[in-house]
Coordinates of C-alpha atoms in Angstrom, one line a residue:
X1 CA 31.9 -13.7 -22.2
X2 CA 32.7 -11.2 -19.5
X3 CA 30.7 -8.3 -18.1
X4 CA 32.8 -5.5 -16.8
X5 CA 31.9 -3.7 -13.7
X6 CA 32.8 -0.4 -12.3
X7 CA 34.3 -0.7 -8.8
X8 CA 31.7 0.3 -6.2
X9 CA 29.1 1.1 -8.8
X10 CA 28.1 -2.2 -10.3
X11 CA 28.0 -3.0 -14.0
X12 CA 29.3 -0.8 -16.7
X13 CA 26.9 1.2 -18.9
X14 CA 24.7 -0.9 -21.2
X15 CA 26.2 0.5 -24.4
X16 CA 29.7 -0.7 -23.4
X17 CA 28.6 -4.4 -23.1
X18 CA 26.1 -5.1 -25.8
X19 CA 28.1 -7.1 -28.2
X20 CA 25.7 -9.9 -28.9
X21 CA 22.1 -11.1 -28.1
X22 CA 23.1 -12.9 -24.9
X23 CA 25.2 -9.9 -23.7
X24 CA 22.3 -7.5 -24.4
X25 CA 19.9 -9.7 -22.5
X26 CA 22.2 -10.0 -19.6
X27 CA 22.8 -6.2 -19.6
X28 CA 19.1 -5.5 -19.8
X29 CA 18.5 -7.6 -16.7
X30 CA 21.3 -5.8 -14.8
X31 CA 19.9 -2.4 -15.7
X32 CA 16.4 -3.4 -14.7
X33 CA 17.7 -4.6 -11.4
X34 CA 19.7 -1.5 -10.8
X35 CA 16.6 0.7 -11.4
X36 CA 14.0 -1.4 -9.5
X37 CA 16.4 -2.6 -6.8
X38 CA 19.3 -0.1 -6.3
X39 CA 20.3 -1.8 -3.0
X40 CA 21.2 -5.1 -4.7
X41 CA 19.6 -8.4 -5.4
X42 CA 18.6 -9.2 -1.9
X43 CA 17.7 -5.6 -0.8
X44 CA 19.3 -6.1 2.6
X45 CA 19.7 -2.6 3.9
X46 CA 22.0 -1.6 6.8
X47 CA 19.9 -1.8 9.9
X48 CA 18.0 1.4 10.7
X49 CA 19.6 1.5 14.2
X50 CA 23.1 0.8 15.4
X51 CA 21.8 -1.5 18.2
X52 CA 20.8 -4.5 16.1
X53 CA 23.1 -7.5 16.5
X54 CA 23.0 -8.2 12.8
X55 CA 25.8 -8.0 10.2
X56 CA 25.2 -6.0 7.1
X57 CA 26.7 -7.1 3.8
X58 CA 27.2 -5.5 0.4
X59 CA 26.0 -7.6 -2.6
X60 CA 27.6 -6.9 -5.9
X61 CA 24.6 -6.6 -8.3
X62 CA 26.5 -7.8 -11.4
X63 CA 27.9 -10.9 -9.7
X64 CA 24.5 -11.9 -8.3
X65 CA 22.8 -11.4 -11.6
X66 CA 25.5 -13.3 -13.4
X67 CA 25.2 -16.2 -11.0
X68 CA 21.4 -16.3 -11.5
X69 CA 22.1 -16.1 -15.3
X70 CA 24.3 -19.1 -15.1
X71 CA 21.9 -21.1 -12.9
X72 CA 19.1 -20.4 -15.3
X73 CA 21.2 -21.6 -18.2
X74 CA 21.5 -24.9 -16.3
X75 CA 17.8 -25.7 -16.6
X76 CA 14.6 -25.2 -14.8
X77 CA 13.9 -26.5 -11.3
X78 CA 10.8 -28.3 -10.2
X79 CA 9.2 -25.1 -8.8
X80 CA 9.7 -23.3 -12.1
X81 CA 8.2 -26.1 -14.1
X82 CA 5.2 -26.2 -11.7
X83 CA 4.7 -22.4 -12.2
X84 CA 4.9 -22.9 -16.0
X85 CA 2.3 -25.7 -15.9
X86 CA 0.0 -23.8 -13.6
X87 CA 0.4 -20.6 -15.7
X88 CA -0.4 -22.5 -18.9
X89 CA -3.5 -24.1 -17.3
X90 CA -4.7 -20.7 -16.1
X91 CA -4.2 -19.2 -19.5
X92 CA -6.1 -22.1 -21.1
X93 CA -9.0 -21.5 -18.7
X94 CA -9.0 -17.8 -19.6
X95 CA -9.0 -18.5 -23.3
X96 CA -11.9 -20.8 -22.8
X97 CA -13.7 -18.1 -20.8
X98 CA -12.9 -15.5 -23.4
X99 CA -14.4 -17.7 -26.2
X100 CA -17.6 -18.2 -24.1
X101 CA -17.8 -14.5 -23.5
X102 CA -17.3 -13.6 -27.1
X103 CA -19.9 -16.1 -28.2
X104 CA -22.4 -14.7 -25.7
X105 CA -21.7 -11.1 -26.8
X106 CA -22.1 -12.0 -30.4
X107 CA -25.5 -13.5 -29.8
X108 CA -26.6 -11.0 -27.1
X109 CA -25.9 -7.8 -29.1
X110 CA -24.2 -6.1 -26.1
X111 CA -21.1 -6.3 -24.1
X112 CA -21.3 -8.8 -21.2
X113 CA -19.4 -8.6 -17.9
X114 CA -16.2 -10.6 -17.7
X115 CA -16.7 -14.2 -16.9
X116 CA -15.7 -15.6 -13.5
X117 CA -12.6 -17.1 -15.1
X118 CA -11.2 -13.6 -15.5
X119 CA -10.5 -13.3 -11.8
X120 CA -7.8 -16.0 -12.0
X121 CA -4.9 -13.6 -12.6
X122 CA -6.0 -11.4 -9.6
X123 CA -6.3 -14.4 -7.3
X124 CA -2.9 -15.7 -8.7
X125 CA -1.2 -12.3 -7.9
X126 CA -2.6 -12.3 -4.4
X127 CA -1.5 -15.8 -3.8
X128 CA 2.0 -15.0 -5.1
X129 CA 2.2 -12.1 -2.7
X130 CA 1.2 -14.4 0.1
X131 CA 3.1 -17.5 -0.7
X132 CA 6.3 -16.7 -2.6
X133 CA 8.0 -15.0 0.4
X134 CA 7.4 -18.2 2.4
X135 CA 8.9 -20.7 0.0
X136 CA 12.6 -21.5 0.4
X137 CA 13.1 -21.6 -3.3
X138 CA 11.7 -18.1 -3.9
X139 CA 12.1 -16.3 -0.6
X140 CA 15.4 -14.7 -1.6
X141 CA 14.3 -14.1 -5.2
X142 CA 11.1 -12.3 -4.1
X143 CA 13.0 -9.7 -2.1
X144 CA 14.0 -8.0 -5.3
X145 CA 11.5 -5.3 -6.5
X146 CA 12.4 -6.3 -10.1
X147 CA 11.1 -9.8 -9.3
X148 CA 7.9 -8.4 -7.8
X149 CA 7.4 -6.2 -10.9
X150 CA 8.0 -9.2 -13.1
X151 CA 5.3 -11.2 -11.4
X152 CA 2.8 -8.3 -11.3
X153 CA 3.3 -7.6 -15.1
X154 CA 3.0 -11.3 -16.0
X155 CA -0.4 -11.6 -14.3
X156 CA -1.4 -8.2 -15.8
X157 CA -0.5 -9.5 -19.3
X158 CA -2.7 -12.5 -18.7
X159 CA -5.6 -10.2 -17.7
X160 CA -5.1 -8.0 -20.8
X161 CA -4.9 -11.1 -23.0
X162 CA -8.3 -12.2 -21.7
X163 CA -9.8 -8.8 -22.6
X164 CA -8.1 -8.8 -26.0
X165 CA -9.5 -12.3 -26.8
X166 CA -13.0 -11.5 -25.4
X167 CA -13.6 -7.9 -26.4
X168 CA -10.9 -6.8 -28.8
X169 CA -8.1 -4.2 -28.7
X170 CA -10.5 -1.3 -28.0
X171 CA -11.5 -2.8 -24.7
X172 CA -7.8 -3.4 -23.7
X173 CA -7.2 0.3 -24.3
X174 CA -10.2 1.2 -22.1
X175 CA -9.0 -1.1 -19.3
X176 CA -5.5 0.4 -19.4
X177 CA -6.9 3.9 -19.4
X178 CA -9.1 3.3 -16.4
X179 CA -6.5 1.2 -14.5
X180 CA -3.4 3.3 -15.2
X181 CA -4.5 6.8 -16.0
X182 CA -7.6 7.2 -13.9
X183 CA -6.6 5.1 -10.8
X184 CA -2.9 4.1 -10.6
X185 CA -1.2 7.3 -11.5
X186 CA -3.2 9.5 -9.1
X187 CA -2.8 6.8 -6.4
X188 CA 0.9 6.3 -6.7
X189 CA 1.7 10.1 -7.2
X190 CA -0.1 10.9 -4.0
X191 CA 1.7 8.2 -2.1
X192 CA 5.0 9.0 -3.7
X193 CA 4.7 12.7 -2.8
X194 CA 3.8 12.1 0.8
X195 CA 6.5 9.4 1.1
X196 CA 9.3 11.5 -0.3
X197 CA 8.3 14.8 1.4
X198 CA 7.8 13.1 4.8
X199 CA 11.2 11.4 4.3
X200 CA 12.8 14.8 4.4
X201 CA 11.4 15.4 8.0
X202 CA 13.8 13.8 10.5
X203 CA 12.1 13.2 13.8
X204 CA 15.1 11.7 15.6
X205 CA 15.6 10.4 19.1
X206 CA 15.8 7.3 21.3
X207 CA 13.3 7.5 24.2
X208 CA 12.9 4.8 26.8
X209 CA 10.7 2.2 25.1
X210 CA 8.1 2.0 27.8
X211 CA 4.6 0.9 26.9
X212 CA 3.4 4.4 27.6
X213 CA 5.9 5.9 25.2
X214 CA 4.9 3.5 22.4
X215 CA 1.2 4.2 23.1
X216 CA 1.9 7.9 22.8
X217 CA 3.6 7.4 19.4
X218 CA 0.6 5.5 18.1
X219 CA -1.9 8.1 19.5
X220 CA -0.1 11.0 17.9
X221 CA 0.1 9.1 14.6
X222 CA -3.6 8.3 14.7
X223 CA -4.3 12.0 15.4
X224 CA -2.2 13.5 12.6
X225 CA -3.0 10.8 9.9
X226 CA -6.1 12.6 8.7
X227 CA -4.2 15.8 8.2
X228 CA -1.0 14.7 6.6
X229 CA -2.3 11.5 5.2
X230 CA -1.8 7.9 6.4
X231 CA 1.3 7.7 4.2
X232 CA 2.8 10.9 5.5
X233 CA 2.1 10.0 9.1
X234 CA 3.5 6.5 8.6
X235 CA 6.7 7.7 7.0
X236 CA 7.2 10.4 9.6
X237 CA 6.8 8.2 12.7
X238 CA 7.8 4.7 11.8
X239 CA 11.5 5.3 11.9
X240 CA 11.7 7.1 15.3
X241 CA 9.3 4.4 16.7
X242 CA 11.7 1.7 15.5
X243 CA 14.7 3.6 16.8
X244 CA 13.0 3.9 20.2
X245 CA 12.4 0.2 20.3
X246 CA 15.8 -0.8 18.9
X247 CA 17.0 -2.3 22.2
X248 CA 13.8 -4.4 22.6
X249 CA 13.3 -7.9 21.1
X250 CA 9.5 -7.9 21.1
X251 CA 8.7 -5.3 18.5
X252 CA 6.5 -7.0 15.9
X253 CA 3.2 -6.3 17.6
X254 CA 4.1 -2.6 17.8
X255 CA 4.5 -2.4 14.0
X256 CA 1.2 -4.3 13.5
X257 CA -0.7 -1.9 15.7
X258 CA 1.0 1.0 14.0
X259 CA -0.4 -0.3 10.7
X260 CA -3.8 -0.6 12.3
X261 CA -3.9 2.9 13.8
X262 CA -1.6 5.2 11.8
X263 CA -1.6 3.6 8.3
X264 CA -5.4 3.1 8.2
X265 CA -7.9 3.9 10.9
X266 CA -6.4 7.2 11.9
X267 CA -7.0 8.6 8.4
X268 CA -10.8 8.6 8.3
X269 CA -11.4 12.3 9.2
X270 CA -10.4 14.1 6.0
X271 CA -10.1 13.1 2.3
X272 CA -6.4 13.6 2.4
X273 CA -6.2 10.9 5.1
X274 CA -7.0 7.9 3.1
X275 CA -7.2 7.2 -0.7
X276 CA -10.9 6.0 -0.7
X277 CA -12.0 9.2 1.0
X278 CA -10.0 11.1 -1.6
X279 CA -11.9 9.3 -4.4
X280 CA -15.2 10.1 -2.6
X281 CA -14.2 13.8 -2.5
X282 CA -13.6 13.6 -6.3
X283 CA -17.1 12.1 -6.6
X284 CA -18.6 15.2 -5.0
X285 CA -18.5 14.6 -1.2
X286 CA -17.8 17.8 0.7
X287 CA -14.2 18.1 1.9
X288 CA -15.2 18.5 5.5
X289 CA -18.0 15.9 5.5
X290 CA -15.7 13.1 6.9
X291 CA -15.1 15.1 10.1
X292 CA -18.6 13.8 11.1
X293 CA -16.9 10.4 11.5
X294 CA -15.0 11.6 14.6
X295 CA -17.0 9.4 17.0
X296 CA -16.4 6.2 15.2
X297 CA -12.7 7.2 14.8
X298 CA -12.5 8.0 18.5
X299 CA -14.0 4.7 19.6
X300 CA -11.8 2.6 17.4
X301 CA -8.6 4.4 18.3
X302 CA -9.3 4.4 22.0
X303 CA -10.1 0.7 22.2
X304 CA -7.0 -0.2 20.1
X305 CA -4.7 2.0 22.2
X306 CA -6.0 0.3 25.4
X307 CA -5.5 -3.1 23.9
X308 CA -2.0 -2.2 22.7
X309 CA -1.0 -0.8 26.0
X310 CA -2.0 -4.0 27.8
X311 CA -0.2 -6.1 25.2
X312 CA 3.0 -4.1 25.2
X313 CA 3.0 -4.0 29.0
X314 CA 3.1 -7.8 29.0
X315 CA 5.7 -7.9 26.2
X316 CA 7.9 -5.4 28.1
X317 CA 7.9 -7.7 31.2
X318 CA 9.2 -10.5 28.9
X319 CA 12.2 -8.5 27.7
X320 CA 15.6 -9.5 29.0
X321 CA 17.1 -7.5 31.9
X322 CA 20.2 -6.5 29.8
X323 CA 18.0 -5.1 27.0
X324 CA 15.9 -3.1 29.5
X325 CA 19.1 -1.7 31.1
X326 CA 20.5 -0.7 27.7
X327 CA 17.2 0.9 26.7
X328 CA 17.2 2.9 29.9
X329 CA 20.7 4.2 29.5
X330 CA 20.7 4.9 25.8
X331 CA 18.5 7.9 25.5
X332 CA 18.4 10.7 22.9
X333 CA 15.9 13.6 23.1
X334 CA 13.5 14.0 20.2
X335 CA 14.6 16.6 17.7
X336 CA 12.9 17.7 14.5
X337 CA 14.8 18.7 11.4
X338 CA 13.6 19.5 7.8
X339 CA 10.7 21.6 9.1
X340 CA 10.3 23.2 5.7
X341 CA 8.8 20.0 4.5
X342 CA 5.8 20.6 6.7
X343 CA 5.1 23.4 4.3
X344 CA 5.3 21.1 1.3
X345 CA 3.0 18.6 3.0
X346 CA 0.5 21.4 3.5
X347 CA 0.8 22.1 -0.2
X348 CA 0.0 18.5 -1.0
X349 CA -3.1 18.8 1.2
X350 CA -4.2 21.9 -0.6
X351 CA -3.6 20.3 -4.0
X352 CA -6.0 17.5 -3.0
X353 CA -8.5 19.9 -1.6
X354 CA -8.5 22.6 -4.3
X355 CA -7.5 21.1 -7.6
X356 CA -10.2 19.0 -9.3
X357 CA -9.7 18.4 -13.0
X358 CA -12.8 19.6 -14.9
X359 CA -14.1 21.8 -12.2
X360 CA -13.6 25.5 -11.8
X361 CA -10.5 26.5 -9.7
X362 CA -11.2 28.9 -6.8
X363 CA -13.9 30.7 -8.8
X364 CA -11.4 32.1 -11.2
X365 CA -13.1 30.7 -14.3
X366 CA -10.2 28.4 -14.9
X367 CA -10.6 24.6 -15.0
X368 CA -7.5 22.5 -14.1
X369 CA -6.2 20.4 -17.0
X370 CA -5.8 16.6 -16.6
X371 CA -3.1 15.6 -14.1
X372 CA -2.5 19.2 -13.0
X373 CA -3.0 18.1 -9.4
X374 CA -0.4 15.3 -9.8
X375 CA 2.1 17.7 -11.5
X376 CA 1.7 20.2 -8.7
X377 CA 2.3 17.4 -6.1
X378 CA 5.4 16.3 -8.0
X379 CA 6.6 19.9 -8.1
X380 CA 6.3 20.1 -4.4
X381 CA 8.2 16.8 -4.1
X382 CA 10.9 18.3 -6.3
X383 CA 11.2 21.3 -4.1
X384 CA 11.5 19.0 -1.1
X385 CA 14.4 17.1 -2.7
X386 CA 16.1 20.3 -3.8
X387 CA 15.8 22.4 -0.7
X388 CA 16.2 19.8 2.0
X389 CA 19.7 19.1 3.1
X390 CA 20.8 15.7 2.0
X391 CA 22.2 14.8 5.4
X392 CA 18.7 14.9 6.8
X393 CA 17.5 12.1 4.5
X394 CA 20.8 10.2 5.1
X395 CA 20.1 10.4 8.9
X396 CA 16.6 9.2 8.1
X397 CA 18.0 6.1 6.3
X398 CA 15.7 7.3 3.5
X399 CA 15.6 5.2 0.3
X400 CA 13.0 4.5 -2.4
X401 CA 12.8 0.7 -1.8
X402 CA 9.5 0.8 0.1
X403 CA 7.6 3.0 -2.4
X404 CA 9.1 1.0 -5.3
X405 CA 7.7 -2.1 -3.8
X406 CA 4.2 -0.6 -3.6
X407 CA 4.6 0.8 -7.2
X408 CA 5.7 -2.6 -8.5
X409 CA 2.9 -4.7 -6.9
X410 CA 0.1 -2.2 -7.2
X411 CA 0.4 -1.7 -11.0
X412 CA -0.4 -5.4 -11.3
X413 CA -3.1 -5.2 -8.7
X414 CA -4.8 -2.2 -10.4
X415 CA -4.8 -4.0 -13.8
X416 CA -5.8 -7.4 -12.6
X417 CA -8.6 -6.2 -10.4
X418 CA -10.4 -4.5 -13.3
X419 CA -12.2 -7.8 -14.0
X420 CA -13.6 -8.4 -10.5
X421 CA -14.5 -4.8 -10.2
X422 CA -16.4 -5.0 -13.5
X423 CA -18.2 -8.1 -12.3
X424 CA -19.2 -6.2 -9.2
X425 CA -20.5 -3.3 -11.2
X426 CA -22.5 -5.5 -13.5
X427 CA -24.0 -7.2 -10.5
X428 CA -25.2 -3.9 -9.0
X429 CA -28.9 -4.5 -9.5
X430 CA -28.7 -8.0 -8.1
X431 CA -26.7 -6.8 -5.2
X432 CA -29.4 -4.2 -4.1
X433 CA -31.6 -6.8 -2.3
X434 CA -28.5 -8.0 -0.5
X435 CA -27.3 -4.5 0.5
X436 CA -30.5 -3.4 2.1
X437 CA -28.9 -1.8 5.2
X438 CA -25.9 0.2 6.3
X439 CA -24.6 -2.8 8.2
X440 CA -24.4 -4.9 5.0
X441 CA -22.8 -2.1 3.1
X442 CA -20.2 -1.8 5.8
X443 CA -19.2 -5.4 5.8
X444 CA -19.4 -5.9 2.0
X445 CA -17.3 -2.8 1.4
X446 CA -14.9 -3.8 4.2
X447 CA -14.3 -7.4 3.2
X448 CA -13.7 -6.6 -0.4
X449 CA -11.5 -3.6 0.6
X450 CA -9.2 -6.0 2.4
X451 CA -8.3 -7.8 -0.8
X452 CA -9.2 -5.5 -3.7
X453 CA -7.5 -2.3 -2.4
X454 CA -10.0 -0.1 -0.6
X455 CA -9.9 2.9 -3.0
X456 CA -11.7 1.3 -6.1
X457 CA -13.8 -0.9 -3.9
X458 CA -15.1 2.3 -2.2
X459 CA -16.1 3.7 -5.7
X460 CA -18.0 0.6 -6.6
X461 CA -20.2 0.6 -3.5
X462 CA -20.4 4.4 -3.6
X463 CA -22.0 4.2 -7.1
X464 CA -24.2 1.3 -6.0
X465 CA -25.5 3.3 -3.0
X466 CA -26.0 6.4 -5.1
X467 CA -28.1 4.5 -7.6
X468 CA -30.3 3.2 -4.7
X469 CA -31.0 6.7 -3.4
X470 CA -34.4 7.9 -4.5
X471 CA -34.9 11.6 -5.4
X472 CA -36.4 13.5 -2.4
X473 CA -35.4 10.9 0.2
X474 CA -34.7 12.1 3.7
X475 CA -31.2 11.9 5.2
X476 CA -29.2 12.3 2.0
X477 CA -25.9 14.0 1.2
X478 CA -26.0 16.3 -1.8
X479 CA -22.9 15.8 -4.0
X480 CA -21.0 18.6 -5.8
X481 CA -22.4 17.4 -9.2
X482 CA -26.0 17.5 -8.0
X483 CA -26.4 13.8 -7.2
X484 CA -27.6 12.3 -4.0
X485 CA -26.5 9.5 -1.7
X486 CA -28.1 8.3 1.6
X487 CA -25.9 9.5 4.4
X488 CA -26.1 6.3 6.5
X489 CA -24.9 4.3 3.5
X490 CA -22.1 6.7 2.8
X491 CA -21.0 6.5 6.5
X492 CA -21.0 2.7 6.2
X493 CA -19.1 2.6 3.0
X494 CA -16.5 5.1 4.3
X495 CA -15.9 3.3 7.5
X496 CA -15.8 -0.1 5.9
X497 CA -13.2 1.0 3.3
X498 CA -10.9 2.8 5.7
X499 CA -11.1 0.6 8.7
X500 CA -10.9 -2.8 6.9
X501 CA -8.1 -1.6 4.7
X502 CA -6.0 -2.7 7.7
X503 CA -7.0 -6.3 7.4
X504 CA -4.2 -7.3 4.9
X505 CA -0.9 -5.9 3.7
X506 CA -2.6 -5.0 0.3
X507 CA -5.7 -3.4 1.8
X508 CA -4.0 0.1 1.8
X509 CA -0.9 1.5 0.2
X510 CA 1.0 2.4 3.4
X511 CA 0.7 -1.1 4.8
X512 CA 3.3 -2.5 2.5
X513 CA 5.7 0.5 3.0
X514 CA 5.6 0.2 6.8
X515 CA 6.2 -3.6 6.6
X516 CA 9.1 -3.0 4.3
X517 CA 10.8 -0.4 6.5
X518 CA 10.3 -2.5 9.6
X519 CA 12.0 -5.5 7.9
X520 CA 14.9 -3.3 6.7
X521 CA 15.4 -2.3 10.3
X522 CA 15.6 -5.9 11.5
X523 CA 12.0 -6.6 12.6
X524 CA 10.8 -10.0 11.4
X525 CA 7.2 -9.2 10.2
X526 CA 4.6 -11.9 9.8
X527 CA 3.7 -13.3 6.4
X528 CA 0.6 -12.3 4.5
X529 CA -1.6 -14.9 6.2
X530 CA 0.3 -14.5 9.5
X531 CA -0.6 -10.8 9.6
X532 CA -4.2 -11.8 9.0
X533 CA -4.2 -13.9 12.1
X534 CA -3.4 -10.7 14.1
X535 CA -5.9 -8.5 12.1
X536 CA -8.8 -11.0 12.4
X537 CA -8.2 -11.7 16.1
X538 CA -7.9 -8.0 17.0
X539 CA -9.9 -6.0 14.5
X540 CA -13.0 -8.1 13.7
X541 CA -14.4 -7.9 17.3
X542 CA -13.9 -4.1 17.1
X543 CA -15.6 -4.0 13.8
X544 CA -18.6 -5.8 15.3
X545 CA -18.7 -3.2 18.1
X546 CA -18.8 -0.4 15.5
X547 CA -21.6 -2.3 13.7
X548 CA -23.8 -2.6 16.7
X549 CA -23.2 0.9 18.1
X550 CA -23.2 3.0 14.9
X551 CA -24.7 1.0 12.0
X552 CA -27.8 -0.8 13.2

């Protein structure tokens, strides 16, 4: 059986090749790969700069998939058998847990929280993200966004199977509605809009990669992150920063500090800055309330910038003389093109600030319909794509790989984390004695934000703190809906969610995107746990400083 290809464009259309079941299966796999991974099976992009001493290669998607198809037909390897056995064991444990839960619900007369077994898919997904890129047998396979989506959906299916067996189809529908409609779609549309619009702004140049230059990049990024979002600031600055450092060999630490400052901590001053603060705004927190966190923001940014400058100064002295000489001679002044996209970014900010479904819009007596905010943001994204010259995005080396990686993984994360989130919510009353101070709220929110994604974790602790706030208490924040929350607890929750989202690659959406873009440009980023070595060693001492200065 042959599968025709079109020269330079991969496989022929599906309808031309589907002659039998095997052919259709093959073609479906090819089409899925083409959609989720337009750059080929291994996603190796041409380096962002022209100064990397690496060769770029073009991979024929159809040939790669056919080879994989043939290898698969030859039988399963040991790793695949191990995955099947572990998956079957995990499913058996979940079925057992679902039977126990169903039995308790039948005798208790009300719906119980999910059992602890239900967190297995979530833990499995996190371990897959951490381990699969490190194993020689799966390292190449994992680079495909289609592979990531496959893993995420498999773990999601196990989670949904647990809910189906434990509570019935109605509960599954509720879980999907909450995970996809209420959380995932607003989350990914906001990130997508900021990613695409900022991708049309080309800040291009090659400055001398001195420690002071890199520190200035990070400082500017931390300053603007609250006003254009951590995603917008990350996408705007990461490419020129990598271009500036293209002649240097020691670049990894610069990207890591970029994730700390620009992709996370810098975004704590406005709801547009970081997704958890955006959800707090939807819960009724004033749009400008977060500006009161400026002192904590300033302390964290200042200390991190000083640490980075010292680190980069040492790394700069370790560079080879020929690389330094090339960096000093190859200079291009910074130039900004695609300025019209700054207007569309402002439009996204206004969408977030002004359009709240179910609440009156600008006093006009009109209430926005569901997803009106997301449709408006997508409309602005469409305007950006239509009105920005294509050459600008080509010069930016813009592609959708990084946002597709986030979309593929986070759809699984949002579904699988429903069980642990429900367990946390059901444990709210028992958590109150443990969360008796702002310090404890800060660390509880932060630690869980590192692994559960900081946006939904913020909501859980926000609701817990709100339920603990007595009517008439002093030092409270009045929410738009009339509710109350103690201000010191709200400060702790906000700081914990935003700051500690930098602890892992999955703590905040932009983290993965920055990592992906850096790897496409030739920077070898640390693994999931390797990154945590940096974050634990650098950030935890600073979090302790914040605790003892601001949250005692």
